[in-house]
């Protein structure tokens, strides 16, 4: 099969941001590869596969589950544009809820996009919604009972991270969730990482949320990251809270399920005026005041928590998780010829890692 695989859905929905894969890309698929009924729908998102010459571990990285949490999508994009793998397979879905990138949350006044410096110019990225676009899935039920029988508020029917394990014949969101579950099973994924952000006032923040079978892996990773200067906490996946990736992935497949959270001021309820600058620089006077009043779960000063720091945290966490997976299970090793440096990102920003449209590796 060729490196890229397209469908008619590519021309129907323009919510896919520009991504310029590295020379290490082995194959590009669509999620309809795992559920054909997603073809020609706004759920037919891209799947990037990096495969080494040697067999090893199989890992899935999921960005864009919630498109208003940009660190996950940007971290996945940086990996796609820079990775070269020698051993094992790495699957990356940068925009898991592709429909969510086509709209904003109503009444929030969020910007539609933001820019980051690339190697020679600017790259623009969409700032979407936590939920599937109601144009693509409507109406919301009064009460949503998800495929795991959890009762939730009606709009949560459009929340990908409440829809697992999904349904082959269900709503658009449930079908996306079902297809991701099929990927986990079909490709024998050993480790799956769901990238998220949360508001600074949210208690599960700067955290590794882990399924109980991944407890040892999470603990080893926490110690590694603390030595690298990234403070974080461990959060066990609640066994009775169903529909979330870190619960259903671990319960219903053989994968070790991990969810990562960083602190995003633009995502919070205490923020001031929304803007692209708030997304990228992460500076907000309201959060500085809230920190002084002891209302936050992370430190927050005038420097804020910029996007580059949040993305660097995700990259460092991913690399440590994959390294420790190999330490625990040598047959599941992934070896990199090149992995984008979190330290270099912190020092120099995004320009060393984002390509421009006319460039190729």
XYZ file of C-alpha atoms in Angstrom:
361
model
C 0.000 0.000 0.000
C 1.178 3.523 -0.700
C 2.296 5.916 1.993
C -0.931 7.894 1.780
C -4.470 6.658 1.506
C -7.306 9.061 0.765
C -11.055 8.929 0.422
C -13.773 11.118 -0.981
C -14.309 12.372 2.558
C -11.051 14.335 2.300
C -12.651 16.828 -0.078
C -15.965 16.970 1.772
C -14.613 18.119 5.124
C -11.871 20.749 5.429
C -11.262 20.404 9.167
C -7.896 18.641 8.803
C -5.038 21.003 9.658
C -1.887 20.926 7.556
C 0.519 18.238 8.743
C 3.818 17.629 6.928
C 5.058 14.141 7.888
C 8.724 13.355 8.311
C 10.576 11.025 5.968
C 10.041 8.325 8.589
C 6.331 7.997 7.823
C 5.480 4.474 6.686
C 1.805 4.828 5.873
C -1.141 7.193 6.195
C -4.583 5.683 6.666
C -8.051 6.894 7.538
C -10.069 5.706 10.511
C -12.500 4.137 8.027
C -9.814 1.462 7.576
C -11.150 0.090 10.888
C -14.831 0.976 10.314
C -15.777 1.439 6.644
C -19.021 3.307 7.439
C -16.901 6.276 8.581
C -15.838 6.906 4.974
C -17.207 10.190 3.590
C -18.092 11.412 7.098
C -16.513 14.085 9.334
C -15.356 11.273 11.612
C -12.940 9.854 9.049
C -9.790 11.246 10.597
C -6.173 10.551 9.636
C -4.039 7.768 11.120
C -0.258 8.064 10.695
C 1.888 4.936 11.017
C 5.629 4.966 11.724
C 7.205 1.528 11.469
C 10.789 0.460 12.044
C 12.675 -2.232 10.182
C 12.636 -4.459 13.277
C 9.541 -5.822 14.972
C 8.904 -4.516 18.467
C 6.209 -2.781 20.455
C 2.981 -1.281 19.140
C 1.946 2.102 20.571
C -0.996 4.419 19.835
C -0.893 8.165 20.547
C -4.203 10.015 20.424
C -4.351 13.800 20.105
C -7.394 15.966 19.515
C -9.895 13.972 21.538
C -10.980 17.412 22.767
C -10.073 19.996 20.083
C -10.093 22.877 22.594
C -7.094 21.264 24.328
C -4.378 22.158 21.811
C -1.311 20.698 23.533
C -2.409 17.179 22.610
C -2.948 17.943 18.938
C 0.260 19.989 18.659
C 2.340 17.325 20.436
C 0.990 14.711 18.014
C 1.734 17.001 15.057
C 5.328 17.572 16.180
C 5.828 13.826 16.485
C 4.442 13.214 12.994
C 6.661 15.920 11.469
C 9.891 14.753 13.144
C 9.831 11.082 14.159
C 12.079 8.440 12.674
C 11.697 4.936 14.120
C 14.137 2.023 13.967
C 12.133 -0.641 15.804
C 8.441 -1.180 16.518
C 5.322 0.602 15.322
C 3.847 3.920 16.420
C 0.317 4.893 15.367
C -0.613 8.572 15.762
C -4.101 10.060 15.414
C -3.617 13.832 15.754
C -7.298 14.865 15.401
C -9.255 12.067 17.033
C -12.546 13.982 17.024
C -12.172 15.550 13.601
C -15.705 16.960 13.705
C -14.842 18.894 16.864
C -12.283 20.916 14.899
C -15.028 22.336 12.643
C -16.659 24.579 15.286
C -16.210 26.426 18.589
C -18.102 26.117 21.853
C -21.124 28.411 21.745
C -21.047 31.620 23.834
C -17.366 31.204 24.779
C -15.922 33.795 22.321
C -12.977 31.509 21.618
C -10.752 32.235 18.614
C -11.166 29.942 15.650
C -7.431 29.494 15.170
C -3.981 30.363 16.492
C -0.507 30.536 14.959
C 2.885 29.123 15.886
C 6.313 29.966 14.443
C 7.571 27.444 11.900
C 10.993 27.155 10.263
C 10.287 30.033 7.885
C 7.012 31.735 8.712
C 3.858 30.901 10.645
C 1.702 27.789 10.853
C -1.988 28.172 11.651
C -3.991 25.645 13.669
C -7.665 25.326 14.494
C -9.014 25.814 18.009
C -12.108 23.665 18.183
C -14.722 22.410 20.602
C -14.717 19.731 23.258
C -17.693 18.138 21.503
C -18.632 16.821 18.072
C -20.231 19.508 15.896
C -24.041 19.413 16.338
C -24.339 19.890 12.576
C -22.868 16.397 12.284
C -24.745 14.808 15.222
C -28.109 16.112 16.387
C -30.231 16.300 18.480
C -28.708 15.671 21.891
C -30.770 13.395 24.125
C -32.057 14.740 27.438
C -29.978 12.093 29.193
C -27.204 10.217 27.447
C -26.689 6.562 28.332
C -23.377 5.670 26.754
C -22.374 2.243 25.386
C -21.016 1.356 28.848
C -24.437 2.165 30.408
C -23.156 5.282 32.203
C -25.789 8.038 32.551
C -24.573 11.498 31.507
C -25.936 14.886 30.490
C -27.308 14.947 26.953
C -24.527 17.004 25.294
C -21.979 14.447 26.511
C -23.285 12.210 23.730
C -20.917 14.266 21.544
C -17.909 13.834 23.859
C -15.538 11.250 22.381
C -14.015 10.574 25.795
C -17.380 9.501 27.193
C -18.343 7.302 24.248
C -16.068 4.259 24.634
C -16.196 1.433 23.750
C -18.395 2.948 21.085
C -20.948 1.336 18.840
C -20.588 0.101 15.280
C -24.135 1.257 14.469
C -24.289 4.235 16.843
C -23.920 7.991 16.532
C -20.962 9.553 14.737
C -19.090 9.976 18.031
C -19.800 6.387 19.067
C -18.629 5.075 15.698
C -15.360 7.008 15.998
C -14.876 5.485 19.461
C -15.687 2.015 18.111
C -13.169 2.386 15.280
C -10.434 3.423 17.723
C -11.213 0.335 19.801
C -10.898 -1.786 16.644
C -7.503 -0.238 15.950
C -6.363 -1.175 19.469
C -7.461 -4.768 18.954
C -6.514 -5.259 15.298
C -3.026 -3.786 15.636
C -2.335 -5.453 19.015
C -1.528 -2.115 20.654
C 0.568 -2.611 23.789
C 0.393 0.973 25.077
C -2.198 3.654 24.243
C -1.769 7.296 25.309
C -4.628 9.826 25.200
C -3.370 13.457 25.281
C -5.475 16.049 27.116
C -5.468 19.397 28.896
C -7.510 20.751 31.799
C -8.091 24.074 33.513
C -5.694 25.056 36.335
C -8.542 24.886 38.874
C -9.299 21.254 37.980
C -7.880 18.735 40.494
C -6.764 16.141 37.903
C -4.034 18.264 36.358
C -0.380 17.741 35.363
C -1.221 14.106 35.864
C -0.894 10.593 34.531
C -4.296 8.915 34.710
C -3.716 5.174 34.509
C -5.680 1.964 34.242
C -4.728 -0.377 37.084
C -2.807 -2.700 34.748
C -0.585 0.277 33.851
C 0.133 1.298 37.465
C 3.784 0.207 37.509
C 4.460 1.859 34.158
C 2.869 5.110 35.363
C 4.875 5.121 38.608
C 8.182 4.587 36.794
C 7.324 7.372 34.361
C 6.398 9.798 37.143
C 9.806 9.318 38.766
C 11.594 9.859 35.453
C 9.693 13.054 34.712
C 10.246 14.491 38.160
C 13.989 14.059 37.644
C 13.604 15.973 34.360
C 11.865 18.842 36.147
C 8.251 18.019 35.281
C 6.221 17.756 38.480
C 3.129 15.615 38.128
C 0.827 13.361 40.049
C -0.599 9.890 39.575
C -4.360 9.431 39.282
C -5.907 5.961 39.206
C -8.732 5.494 36.727
C -12.012 5.237 38.694
C -13.311 1.696 38.081
C -16.964 2.781 38.057
C -16.607 5.813 35.761
C -17.267 4.327 32.346
C -16.925 5.597 28.811
C -13.459 7.125 29.218
C -10.372 5.968 27.348
C -8.313 5.122 30.429
C -11.104 2.838 31.664
C -12.572 1.166 28.566
C -9.294 0.749 26.670
C -7.833 -1.076 29.657
C -10.932 -3.123 30.492
C -11.806 -4.287 26.988
C -8.439 -4.657 25.241
C -4.989 -5.891 26.209
C -3.454 -2.404 25.935
C -1.970 -0.481 28.841
C -4.178 2.618 28.956
C -2.800 6.050 29.906
C -4.302 9.557 29.781
C -2.059 12.627 30.183
C -3.269 16.027 31.454
C -1.515 19.403 31.263
C -2.671 22.789 32.613
C -4.293 25.107 30.061
C -5.500 28.569 31.125
C -7.467 29.093 27.901
C -9.538 26.049 28.834
C -10.570 27.289 32.277
C -13.586 29.084 33.727
C -11.562 31.769 35.543
C -9.815 33.153 32.466
C -10.135 36.683 31.136
C -10.791 37.535 27.503
C -10.148 34.549 25.183
C -7.501 35.154 22.534
C -4.874 33.359 20.450
C -2.248 34.874 22.769
C -3.859 33.205 25.779
C -3.722 29.842 24.001
C -0.049 30.183 23.054
C 1.456 32.222 25.904
C -0.792 30.925 28.672
C -0.677 34.191 30.619
C -3.753 35.411 32.474
C -4.032 37.914 35.346
C -7.154 36.226 36.704
C -5.264 32.980 37.173
C -2.358 34.770 38.853
C -4.846 36.149 41.370
C -6.547 32.761 41.778
C -3.169 31.161 42.506
C -2.484 33.732 45.241
C -5.867 32.905 46.757
C -5.030 29.192 46.761
C -7.760 28.263 44.284
C -5.614 26.342 41.789
C -4.047 22.903 41.674
C -0.884 24.031 39.855
C 1.511 26.954 40.395
C 0.614 29.959 38.228
C 2.528 33.245 38.079
C 2.974 36.120 35.625
C 4.927 33.879 33.231
C 1.854 31.696 32.821
C 1.938 28.165 31.425
C 2.795 28.549 27.727
C 1.849 26.051 25.063
C 5.489 25.121 24.455
C 5.804 23.978 28.077
C 2.595 21.970 27.897
C 3.639 20.294 24.647
C 7.121 19.604 26.032
C 5.512 17.924 29.044
C 3.485 15.668 26.747
C 6.531 14.791 24.631
C 8.647 14.003 27.700
C 5.842 11.861 29.114
C 5.402 9.939 25.857
C 9.113 9.227 25.546
C 9.386 8.093 29.163
C 6.318 5.862 28.905
C 7.713 4.165 25.801
C 11.156 3.775 27.400
C 9.681 2.236 30.543
C 7.397 -0.025 28.515
C 10.548 -1.562 27.034
C 12.090 -1.916 30.499
C 9.050 -3.814 31.757
C 8.388 -5.802 28.573
C 11.514 -6.074 26.366
C 9.583 -7.604 23.453
C 7.519 -4.382 23.281
C 10.510 -2.116 22.696
C 10.316 0.872 20.372
C 13.627 2.410 19.285
C 13.904 5.890 17.800
C 16.455 7.202 15.365
C 15.080 10.657 16.125
C 12.592 11.866 18.742
C 11.864 15.614 19.100
C 13.600 16.955 22.210
C 11.312 18.394 24.920
C 14.282 20.362 26.286
C 14.998 21.942 22.896
C 11.325 22.840 22.553
C 11.394 24.556 25.939
C 14.536 26.465 24.989
C 13.797 27.511 21.403
C 10.052 27.112 20.930
C 8.269 25.538 17.978
C 10.269 26.831 15.023
C 12.745 23.937 15.055
C 9.964 21.348 14.906
C 7.258 22.669 12.583
C 7.864 22.412 8.860
C 6.530 24.804 6.241
C 4.348 23.763 3.334
C 7.124 23.980 0.745
C 9.595 21.923 2.788
C 10.162 18.209 2.879
C 12.438 16.010 4.917
